[in-house]
Short mmCIF file of C-alpha atoms in Angstrom, two decimals:
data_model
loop_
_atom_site.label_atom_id
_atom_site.label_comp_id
_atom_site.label_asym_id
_atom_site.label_seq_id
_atom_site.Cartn_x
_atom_site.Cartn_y
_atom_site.Cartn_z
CA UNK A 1 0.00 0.00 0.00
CA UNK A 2 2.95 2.39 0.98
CA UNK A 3 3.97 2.19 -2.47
CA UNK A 4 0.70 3.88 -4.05
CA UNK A 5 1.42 7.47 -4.53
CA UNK A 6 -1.85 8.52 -3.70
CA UNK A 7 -3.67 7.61 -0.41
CA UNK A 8 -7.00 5.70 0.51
CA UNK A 9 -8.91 9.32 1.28
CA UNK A 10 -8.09 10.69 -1.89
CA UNK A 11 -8.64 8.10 -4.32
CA UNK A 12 -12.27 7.85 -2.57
CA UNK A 13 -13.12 11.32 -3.27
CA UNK A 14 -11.73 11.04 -6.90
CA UNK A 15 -13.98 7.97 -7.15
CA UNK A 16 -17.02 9.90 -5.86
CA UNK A 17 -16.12 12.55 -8.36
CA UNK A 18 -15.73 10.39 -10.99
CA UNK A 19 -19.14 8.87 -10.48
CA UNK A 20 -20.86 12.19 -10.40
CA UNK A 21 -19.19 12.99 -13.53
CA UNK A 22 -20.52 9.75 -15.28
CA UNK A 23 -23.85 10.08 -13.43
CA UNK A 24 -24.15 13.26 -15.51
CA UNK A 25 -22.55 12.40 -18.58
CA UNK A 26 -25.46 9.87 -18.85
CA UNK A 27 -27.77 12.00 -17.82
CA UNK A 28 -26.95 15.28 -20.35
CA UNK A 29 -25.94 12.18 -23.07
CA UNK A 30 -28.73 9.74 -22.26
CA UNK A 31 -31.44 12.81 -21.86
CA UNK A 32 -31.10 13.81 -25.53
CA UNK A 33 -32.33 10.22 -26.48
CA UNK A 34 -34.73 10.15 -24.03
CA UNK A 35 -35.93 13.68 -23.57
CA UNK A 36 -36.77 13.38 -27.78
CA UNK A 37 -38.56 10.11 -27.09
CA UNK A 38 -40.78 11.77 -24.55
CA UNK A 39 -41.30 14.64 -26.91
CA UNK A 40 -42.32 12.32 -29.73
CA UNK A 41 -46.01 11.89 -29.38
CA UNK A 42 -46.06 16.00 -28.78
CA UNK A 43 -43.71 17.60 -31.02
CA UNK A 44 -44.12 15.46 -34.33
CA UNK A 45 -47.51 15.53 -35.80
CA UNK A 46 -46.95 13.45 -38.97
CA UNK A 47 -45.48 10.56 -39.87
CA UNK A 48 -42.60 12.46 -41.90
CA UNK A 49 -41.76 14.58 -38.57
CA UNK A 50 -41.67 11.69 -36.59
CA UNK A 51 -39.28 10.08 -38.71
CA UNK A 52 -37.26 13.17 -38.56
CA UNK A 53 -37.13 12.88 -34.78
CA UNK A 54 -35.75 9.33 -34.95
CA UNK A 55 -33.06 10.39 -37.05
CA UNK A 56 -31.58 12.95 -34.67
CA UNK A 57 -30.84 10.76 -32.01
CA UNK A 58 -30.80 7.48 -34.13
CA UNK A 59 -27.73 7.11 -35.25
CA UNK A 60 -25.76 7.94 -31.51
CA UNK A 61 -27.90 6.90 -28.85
CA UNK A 62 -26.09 3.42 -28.59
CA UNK A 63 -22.94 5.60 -27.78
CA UNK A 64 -24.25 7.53 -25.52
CA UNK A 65 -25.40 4.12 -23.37
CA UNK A 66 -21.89 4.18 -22.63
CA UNK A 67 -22.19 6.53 -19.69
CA UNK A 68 -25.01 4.69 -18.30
CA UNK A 69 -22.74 1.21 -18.27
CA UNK A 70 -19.66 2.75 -17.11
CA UNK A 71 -21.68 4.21 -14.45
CA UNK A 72 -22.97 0.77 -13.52
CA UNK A 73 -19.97 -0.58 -13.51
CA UNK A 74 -18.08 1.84 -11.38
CA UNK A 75 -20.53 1.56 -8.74
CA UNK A 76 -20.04 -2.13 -9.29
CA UNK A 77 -15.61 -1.86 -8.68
CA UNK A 78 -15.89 1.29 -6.57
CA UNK A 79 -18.63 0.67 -4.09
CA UNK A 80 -19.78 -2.91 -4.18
CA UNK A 81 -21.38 -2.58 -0.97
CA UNK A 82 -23.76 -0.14 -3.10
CA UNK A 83 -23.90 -2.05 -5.49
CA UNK A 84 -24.93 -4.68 -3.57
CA UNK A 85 -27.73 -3.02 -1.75
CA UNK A 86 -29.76 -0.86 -4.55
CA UNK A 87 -29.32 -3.19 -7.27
CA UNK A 88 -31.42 -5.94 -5.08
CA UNK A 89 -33.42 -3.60 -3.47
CA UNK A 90 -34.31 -0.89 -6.02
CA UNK A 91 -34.47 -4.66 -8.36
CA UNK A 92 -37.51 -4.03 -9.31
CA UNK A 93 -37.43 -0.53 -10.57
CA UNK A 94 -34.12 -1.10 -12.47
CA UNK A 95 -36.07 -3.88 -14.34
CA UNK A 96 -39.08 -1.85 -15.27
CA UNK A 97 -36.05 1.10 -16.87
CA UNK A 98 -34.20 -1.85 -18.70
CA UNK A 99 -37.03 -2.95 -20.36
CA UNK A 100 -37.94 0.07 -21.25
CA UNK A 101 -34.36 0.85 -22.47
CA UNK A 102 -34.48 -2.06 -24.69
CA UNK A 103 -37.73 -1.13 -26.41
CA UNK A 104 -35.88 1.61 -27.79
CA UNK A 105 -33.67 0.17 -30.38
CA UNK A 106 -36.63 -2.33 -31.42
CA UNK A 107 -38.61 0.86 -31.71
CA UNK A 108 -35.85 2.58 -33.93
CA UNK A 109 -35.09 -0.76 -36.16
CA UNK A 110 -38.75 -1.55 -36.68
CA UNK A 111 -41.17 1.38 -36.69
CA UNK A 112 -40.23 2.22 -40.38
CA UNK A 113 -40.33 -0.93 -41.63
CA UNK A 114 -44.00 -1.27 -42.60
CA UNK A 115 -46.20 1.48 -44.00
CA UNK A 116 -48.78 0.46 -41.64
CA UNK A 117 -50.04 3.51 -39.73
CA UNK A 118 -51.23 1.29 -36.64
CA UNK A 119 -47.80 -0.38 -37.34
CA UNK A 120 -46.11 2.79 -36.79
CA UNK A 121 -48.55 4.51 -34.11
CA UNK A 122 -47.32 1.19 -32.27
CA UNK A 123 -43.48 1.83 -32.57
CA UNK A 124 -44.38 5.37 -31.87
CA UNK A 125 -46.59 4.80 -28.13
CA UNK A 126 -43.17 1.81 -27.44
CA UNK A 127 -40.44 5.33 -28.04
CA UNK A 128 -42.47 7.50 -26.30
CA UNK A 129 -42.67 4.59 -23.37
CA UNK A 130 -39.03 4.01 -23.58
CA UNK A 131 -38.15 7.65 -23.16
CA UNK A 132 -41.01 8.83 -20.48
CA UNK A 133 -40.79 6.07 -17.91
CA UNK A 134 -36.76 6.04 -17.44
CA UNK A 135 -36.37 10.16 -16.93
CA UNK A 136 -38.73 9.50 -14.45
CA UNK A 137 -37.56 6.19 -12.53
CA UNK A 138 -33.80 7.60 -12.42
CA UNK A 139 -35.71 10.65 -11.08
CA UNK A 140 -37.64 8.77 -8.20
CA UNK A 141 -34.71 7.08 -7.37
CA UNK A 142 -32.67 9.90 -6.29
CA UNK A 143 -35.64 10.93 -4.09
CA UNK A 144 -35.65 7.86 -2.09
CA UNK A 145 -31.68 8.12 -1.65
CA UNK A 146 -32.65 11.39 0.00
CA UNK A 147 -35.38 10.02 2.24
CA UNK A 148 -32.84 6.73 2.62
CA UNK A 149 -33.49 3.18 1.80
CA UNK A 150 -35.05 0.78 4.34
CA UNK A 151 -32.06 -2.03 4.94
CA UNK A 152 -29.82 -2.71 7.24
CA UNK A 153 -25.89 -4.69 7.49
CA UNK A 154 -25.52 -7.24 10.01
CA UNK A 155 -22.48 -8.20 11.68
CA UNK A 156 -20.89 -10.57 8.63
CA UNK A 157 -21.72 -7.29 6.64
CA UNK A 158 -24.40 -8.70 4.69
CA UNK A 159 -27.18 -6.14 3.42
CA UNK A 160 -30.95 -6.78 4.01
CA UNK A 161 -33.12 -4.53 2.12
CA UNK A 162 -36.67 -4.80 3.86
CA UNK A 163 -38.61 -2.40 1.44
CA UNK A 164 -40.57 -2.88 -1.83
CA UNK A 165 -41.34 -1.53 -5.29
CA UNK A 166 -44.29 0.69 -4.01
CA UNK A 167 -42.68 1.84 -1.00
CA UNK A 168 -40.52 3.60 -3.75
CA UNK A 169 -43.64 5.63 -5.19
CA UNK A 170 -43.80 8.17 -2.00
CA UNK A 171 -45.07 12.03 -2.60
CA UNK A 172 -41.18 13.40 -2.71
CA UNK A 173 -40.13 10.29 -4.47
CA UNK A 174 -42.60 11.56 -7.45
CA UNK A 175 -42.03 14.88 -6.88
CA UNK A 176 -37.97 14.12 -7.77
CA UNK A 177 -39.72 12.20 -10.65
CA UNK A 178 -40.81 15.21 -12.00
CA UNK A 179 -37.74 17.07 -12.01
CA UNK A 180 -35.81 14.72 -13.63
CA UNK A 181 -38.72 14.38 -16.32
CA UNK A 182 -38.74 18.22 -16.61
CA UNK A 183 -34.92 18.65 -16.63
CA UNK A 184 -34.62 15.94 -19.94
CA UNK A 185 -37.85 17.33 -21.43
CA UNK A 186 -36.13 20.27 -21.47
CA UNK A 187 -32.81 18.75 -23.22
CA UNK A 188 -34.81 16.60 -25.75
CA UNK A 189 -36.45 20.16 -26.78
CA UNK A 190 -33.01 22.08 -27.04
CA UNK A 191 -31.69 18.88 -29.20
CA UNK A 192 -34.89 19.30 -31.85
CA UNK A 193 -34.76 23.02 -31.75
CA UNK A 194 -31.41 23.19 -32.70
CA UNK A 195 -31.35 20.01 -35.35
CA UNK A 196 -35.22 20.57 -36.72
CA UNK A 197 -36.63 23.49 -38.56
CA UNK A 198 -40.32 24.99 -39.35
CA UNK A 199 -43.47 23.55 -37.12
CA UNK A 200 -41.40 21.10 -35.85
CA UNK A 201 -38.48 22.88 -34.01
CA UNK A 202 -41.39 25.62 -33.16
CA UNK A 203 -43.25 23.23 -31.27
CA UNK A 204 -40.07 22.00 -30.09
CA UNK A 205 -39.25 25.43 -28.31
CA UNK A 206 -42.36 26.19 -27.10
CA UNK A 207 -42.32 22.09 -24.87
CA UNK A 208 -39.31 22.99 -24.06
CA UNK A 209 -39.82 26.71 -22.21
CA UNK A 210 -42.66 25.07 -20.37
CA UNK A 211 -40.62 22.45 -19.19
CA UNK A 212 -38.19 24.48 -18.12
CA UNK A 213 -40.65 26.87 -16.61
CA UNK A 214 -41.76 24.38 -14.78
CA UNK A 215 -39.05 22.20 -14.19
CA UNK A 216 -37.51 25.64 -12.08
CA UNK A 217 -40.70 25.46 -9.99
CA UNK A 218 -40.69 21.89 -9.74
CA UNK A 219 -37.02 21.93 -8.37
CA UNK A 220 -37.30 25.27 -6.36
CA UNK A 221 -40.55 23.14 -4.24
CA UNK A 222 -38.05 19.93 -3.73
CA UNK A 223 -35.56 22.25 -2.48
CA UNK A 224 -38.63 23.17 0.13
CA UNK A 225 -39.70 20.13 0.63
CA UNK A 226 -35.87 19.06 1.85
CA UNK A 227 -35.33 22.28 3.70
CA UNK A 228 -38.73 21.46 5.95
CA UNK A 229 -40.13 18.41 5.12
CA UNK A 230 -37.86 15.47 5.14
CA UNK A 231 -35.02 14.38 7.59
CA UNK A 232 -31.19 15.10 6.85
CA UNK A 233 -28.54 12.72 8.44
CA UNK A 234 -25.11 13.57 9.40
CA UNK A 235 -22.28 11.60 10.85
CA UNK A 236 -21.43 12.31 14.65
CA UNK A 237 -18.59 10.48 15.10
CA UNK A 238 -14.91 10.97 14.27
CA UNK A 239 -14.48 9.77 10.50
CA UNK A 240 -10.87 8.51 9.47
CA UNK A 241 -10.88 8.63 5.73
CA UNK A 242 -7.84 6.07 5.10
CA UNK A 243 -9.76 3.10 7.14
CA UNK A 244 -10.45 -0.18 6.03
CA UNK A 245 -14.64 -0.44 5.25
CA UNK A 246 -17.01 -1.22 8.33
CA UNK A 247 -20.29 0.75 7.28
CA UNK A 248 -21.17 -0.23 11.00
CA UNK A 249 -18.10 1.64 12.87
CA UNK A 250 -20.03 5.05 12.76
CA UNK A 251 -23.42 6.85 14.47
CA UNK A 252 -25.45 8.78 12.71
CA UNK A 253 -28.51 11.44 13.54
CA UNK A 254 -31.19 12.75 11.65
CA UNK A 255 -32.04 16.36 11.88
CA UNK A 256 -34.68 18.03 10.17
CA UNK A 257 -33.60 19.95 6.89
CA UNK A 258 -30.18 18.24 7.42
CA UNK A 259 -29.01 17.76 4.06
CA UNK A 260 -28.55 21.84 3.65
CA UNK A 261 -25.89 21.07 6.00
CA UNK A 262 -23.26 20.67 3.27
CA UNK A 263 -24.00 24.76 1.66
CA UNK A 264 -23.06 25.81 5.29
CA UNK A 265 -19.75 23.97 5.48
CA UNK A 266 -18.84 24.40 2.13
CA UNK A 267 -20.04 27.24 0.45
CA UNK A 268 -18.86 26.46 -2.99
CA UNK A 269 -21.28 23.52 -3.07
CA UNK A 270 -24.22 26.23 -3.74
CA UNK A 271 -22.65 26.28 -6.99
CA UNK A 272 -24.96 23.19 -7.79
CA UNK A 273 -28.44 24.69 -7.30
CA UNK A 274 -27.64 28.26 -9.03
CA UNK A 275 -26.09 26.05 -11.53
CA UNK A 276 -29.50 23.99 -11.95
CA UNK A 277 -31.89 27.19 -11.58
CA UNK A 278 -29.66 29.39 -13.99
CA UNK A 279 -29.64 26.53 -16.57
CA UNK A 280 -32.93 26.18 -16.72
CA UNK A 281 -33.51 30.14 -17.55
CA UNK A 282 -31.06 30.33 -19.86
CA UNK A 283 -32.25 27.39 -21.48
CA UNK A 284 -36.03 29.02 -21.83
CA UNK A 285 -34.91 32.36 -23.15
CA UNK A 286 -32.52 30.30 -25.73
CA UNK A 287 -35.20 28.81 -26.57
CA UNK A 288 -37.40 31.53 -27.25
CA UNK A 289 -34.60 33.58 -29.00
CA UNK A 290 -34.27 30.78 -31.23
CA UNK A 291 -30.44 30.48 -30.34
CA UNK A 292 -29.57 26.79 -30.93
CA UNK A 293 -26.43 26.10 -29.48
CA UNK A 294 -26.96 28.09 -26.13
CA UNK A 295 -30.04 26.55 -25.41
CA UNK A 296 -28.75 23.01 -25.47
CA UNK A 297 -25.64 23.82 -23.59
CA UNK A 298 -27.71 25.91 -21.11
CA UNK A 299 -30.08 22.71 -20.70
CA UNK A 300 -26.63 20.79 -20.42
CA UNK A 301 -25.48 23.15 -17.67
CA UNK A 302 -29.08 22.84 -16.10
CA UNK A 303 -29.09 19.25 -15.57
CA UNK A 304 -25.13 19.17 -14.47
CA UNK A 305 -26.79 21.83 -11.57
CA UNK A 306 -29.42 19.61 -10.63
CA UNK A 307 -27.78 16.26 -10.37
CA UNK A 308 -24.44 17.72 -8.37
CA UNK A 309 -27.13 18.82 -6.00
CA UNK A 310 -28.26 15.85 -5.55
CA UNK A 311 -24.82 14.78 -4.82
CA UNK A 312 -23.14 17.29 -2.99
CA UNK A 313 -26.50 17.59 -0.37
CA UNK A 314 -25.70 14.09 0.19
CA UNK A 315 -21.99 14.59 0.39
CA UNK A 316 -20.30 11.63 2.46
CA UNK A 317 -23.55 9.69 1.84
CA UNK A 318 -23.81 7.29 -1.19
CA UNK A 319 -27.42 5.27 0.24
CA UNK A 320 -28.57 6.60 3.60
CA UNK A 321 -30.49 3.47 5.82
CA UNK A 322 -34.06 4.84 6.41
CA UNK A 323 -34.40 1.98 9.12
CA UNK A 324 -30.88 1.52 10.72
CA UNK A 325 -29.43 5.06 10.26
CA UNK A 326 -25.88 3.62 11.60
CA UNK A 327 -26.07 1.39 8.63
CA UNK A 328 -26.25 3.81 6.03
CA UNK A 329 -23.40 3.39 3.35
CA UNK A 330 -21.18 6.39 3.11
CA UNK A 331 -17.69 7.31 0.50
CA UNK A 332 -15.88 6.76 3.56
CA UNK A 333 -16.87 3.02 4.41
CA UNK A 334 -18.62 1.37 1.28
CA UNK A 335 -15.65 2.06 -1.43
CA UNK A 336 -13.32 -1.19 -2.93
CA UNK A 337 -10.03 -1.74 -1.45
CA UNK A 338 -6.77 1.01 -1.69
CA UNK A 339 -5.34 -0.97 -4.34
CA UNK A 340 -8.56 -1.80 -6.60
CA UNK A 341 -9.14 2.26 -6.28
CA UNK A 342 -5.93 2.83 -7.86
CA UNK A 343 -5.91 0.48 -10.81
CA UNK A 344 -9.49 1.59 -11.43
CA UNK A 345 -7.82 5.05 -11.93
CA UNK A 346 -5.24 4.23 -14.15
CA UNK A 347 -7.37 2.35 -16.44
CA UNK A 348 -9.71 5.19 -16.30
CA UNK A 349 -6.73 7.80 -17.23
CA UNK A 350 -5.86 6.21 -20.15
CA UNK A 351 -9.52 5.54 -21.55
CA UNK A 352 -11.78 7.95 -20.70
CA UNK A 353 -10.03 10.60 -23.07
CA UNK A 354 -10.55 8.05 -25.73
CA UNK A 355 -13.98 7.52 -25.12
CA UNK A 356 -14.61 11.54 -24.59
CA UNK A 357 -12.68 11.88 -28.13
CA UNK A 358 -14.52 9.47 -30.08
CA UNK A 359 -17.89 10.98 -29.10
CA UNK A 360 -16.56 14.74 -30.16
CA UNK A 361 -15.76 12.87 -33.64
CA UNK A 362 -19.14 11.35 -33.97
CA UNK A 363 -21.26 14.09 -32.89
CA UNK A 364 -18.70 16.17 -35.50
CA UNK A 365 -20.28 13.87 -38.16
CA UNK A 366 -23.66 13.34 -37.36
CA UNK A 367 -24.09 17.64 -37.41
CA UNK A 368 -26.52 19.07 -39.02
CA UNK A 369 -29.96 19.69 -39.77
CA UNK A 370 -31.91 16.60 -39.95
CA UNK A 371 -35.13 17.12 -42.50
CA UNK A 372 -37.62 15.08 -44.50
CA UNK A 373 -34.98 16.18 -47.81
CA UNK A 374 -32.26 14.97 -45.91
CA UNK A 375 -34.30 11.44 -45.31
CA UNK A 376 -35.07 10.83 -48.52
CA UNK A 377 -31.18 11.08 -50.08
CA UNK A 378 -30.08 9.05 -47.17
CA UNK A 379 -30.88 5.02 -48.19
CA UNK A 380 -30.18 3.88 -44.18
CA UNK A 381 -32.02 6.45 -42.67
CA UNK A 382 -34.78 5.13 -39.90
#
C-alpha cells in the first residue's frame, strides 16, 4: 500500500467525483435520447416529422449508453457494498427502466419498416414509453436516496433490504420524478430546436420553455420540501478517511432539513443549485430567442446543476439506511479496497479521453440539420 502514490482518502473522493461525472454524462448524453422520445407523441404531428425525430438521435444513442454502463460498472468496482444493496433492493425498478431501455432500439429498427399507420402509431406509443418512464424512474430514485433506503448490514456485513417496489412511489419520491422528467424534457427540446426546422423545431421550443418553466418550480418546491419536510442525516462520530470499510463503525442522527448542511460547510457547493436554476432560464430564453447552441448547452449546464445537487447535499452519503441510520453506506466506508481504487484510476486515465474523443468525432459527423430532404437522399435512414 505504501507504495501507491496517492492515499486511501483521496482516491475515494476522486472515485465519488468520478461517479458524479458519469452520473451526468449519462444523464446530459442519455437525456437527448430520451428527452426526444418523450417529446415524440407531442412535437411530431406526422409521420414524416416523426421520422425526422428518430433520425436525430438514431444514429448515436447506442454511444451515448456508454455513460449509463460505465456508471454501472463503477458503482459495481468502486462501491460494491452499493452495489450490492440498490441493485437488489431498487431490483424491481431497475427492471421496469431496462425494459424500457431495450424497447428503444426495437422501436428505432422496426417502426419504419412497414407502411402500416397502426404499425407505426405502435413503434411510436413503445419510443415514447421508452423515453417517459426512465427520466422519471432515475428521477424517483434519487428521491428515495434522499429520504434513505429501508435495509440494514448485520455483523458478517451482509445487506438486508426490507422495502418494496411501491414503497418507492412516495409524494417526494414523485415529486424528484418530475424534475428529472422536466430537466430531460427540457434537453430533448433544445436537441430538436437546434437540429429541426419549421413547425417542428417551433413546437419543439415552445415544450421545451414550459418544461423548463416548470421544471424551475418543480425543483425550487423539492428544495422546500428538503429544507422542511424530510429528515437530513449527518455523521457524529470521528471519521478517518484512510480506514479499512465497516459501514457499522459510525453513528449517525437525523435532523430536520439536514441535508442543507453541506451549503453551510462548504459554500462552494451552492454552486450546484444556481447552476441547476440558472440553466434552466437560460435554457427558456434560448429557446425563445431561437439560439440553438446556447439553449442546449444551457439545458446541459441545467441538468449538471441539478444532479451535483443531488450529490453534494448528500456529500459523504452514497445510500442513507431509512431503518438503521448507523447502517447507512457512506464514501468513507462502502468504497473497494486502496489498491482496486488505484488500478481503477489508471485504467480510467488512459480511456476515458478516448472515449470523450470518439464521441466529439461522432457528434462532428452526425451535425446538421436533420429534414424530411435529408431522409429521402439518405438510403439507411430510420
Amino acid at each position: 500500500m505504501s507504495t501507491i502514490p496517492l492515499d486511501y482518502e483521496t482516491l475515494r473522493l476522486i472515485w465519488w467525483l468520478l461517479l458524479g461525472v458519469l452520473l451526468i454524462g449519462f444523464a446530459i448524453m442519455g437525456g437527448r435520447d430520451l428527452g426526444v422520445g418523450t417529446l415524440l407523441p407531442f412535437a411530431a404531428r406526422t409521420d414524416a416529422e416523426r421520422r425526422v425525430l428518430l433520425n436525430v438521435v438514431g444514429p448515436t444513442w447506442e454511444g451515448n449508453q456508454v455513460w449509463l454502463i460505465v456508471g454501472g460498472g463503477v458503482i459495481f468496482a468502486a462501491f460494491p457494498p452499493l452495489y450490492a444493496v440498490s441493485f437488489s433492493g431498487f431490483y424491481l425498478a431497475m427492471i421496469v427502466i431496462l425494459l424500457a431501455l431495450i424497447l428503444r432500439p426495437v422501436g428505432f429498427k422496426y417502426r419504419s419498416k412497414i407502411k402500416d399507420d397502426r404499425w407505426r402509431a405502435t413503434w411510436d406509443t413503445v419510443l415514447f414509453i421508452g423515453g417517459f418512464v426512465p427520466s422519471l424512474i432515475f428521477g424517483v430514485a434519487v428521491g428515495n436516496v434522499l429520504l434513505g433506503a429501508p435495509f440494514h448490514v448485520d455483523g458478517t456485513m451482509r445487506a438486508f433490504y426490507t422495502g418494496n417496489f411501491f414503497m418507492l412511489l412516495t409524494p417526494f419520491a414523485l415529486l424528484c420524478g418530475l424534475v428529472s422528467l422536466g430537466m430531460i424534457g427540457t434537453q430533448g427540446a433544445a436537441v430538436i430546436a437546434g437540429r429541426t426546422t419549421g413547425p417542428l423545431a417551433e413546437r419543439a421550443r415552445t415544450y421545451g420553455s414550459l418544461a423548463g418553466i416548470v421544471t424551475i418550480l418543480l425543483f425550487a418546491l423539492a428544495g422546500v420540501w428538503i429544507a422542511f419536510g424530510i429528515d437530513g442525516y449527518a455523521i457524529t462520530s470521528t471519521v478517518d478517511g484512510n480506514a479499512a470499510i465497516n459501514p457499522l463503525g459510525k453513528s449517525v442522527e437525523l435532523t430536520r432539513g439536514g441535508w442543507l448542511a453541506n451549503y453551510g460547510l462548504y459554500p462552494w457547493m451552492i454552486a450546484g443549485p444556481v447552476l441547476g436554476f440558472a440553466g434552466l432560464a437560460g435554457a427558456v430564453i434560448g429557446l425563445q430567442a431561437r439560439l440553438r447552441l446556447a439553449s442546449l448547452l444551457a439545458s446541459s449546464v441545467a441538468i449538471t446543476g441539478i444532479v451535483a445537487t443531488a450529490g453534494l447535499s448528500l456529500f459523504p452519503f452514497l445510500l442513507p439506511s431509512s431503518t438503521v441510520p448507523e447502517a447507512s453506506l457512506t464514501l468513507w466506508d462502502a468504497s473497494s479496497s486502496h489498491l482496486t481504487l488505484f488500478i481503477m484510476l489508471l485504467v480510467t486515465v488512459f480511456f476515458l479521453p478516448i472515449i470523450l474523443l470518439y464521441t466529439a468525432f461522432v457528434f462532428r459527423v452526425m451535425r446538421g440539420t436533420v429534414s424530411t430532404q435529408s431522409l429521402e437522399k439518405n438510403p439507411n435512414a430510420y
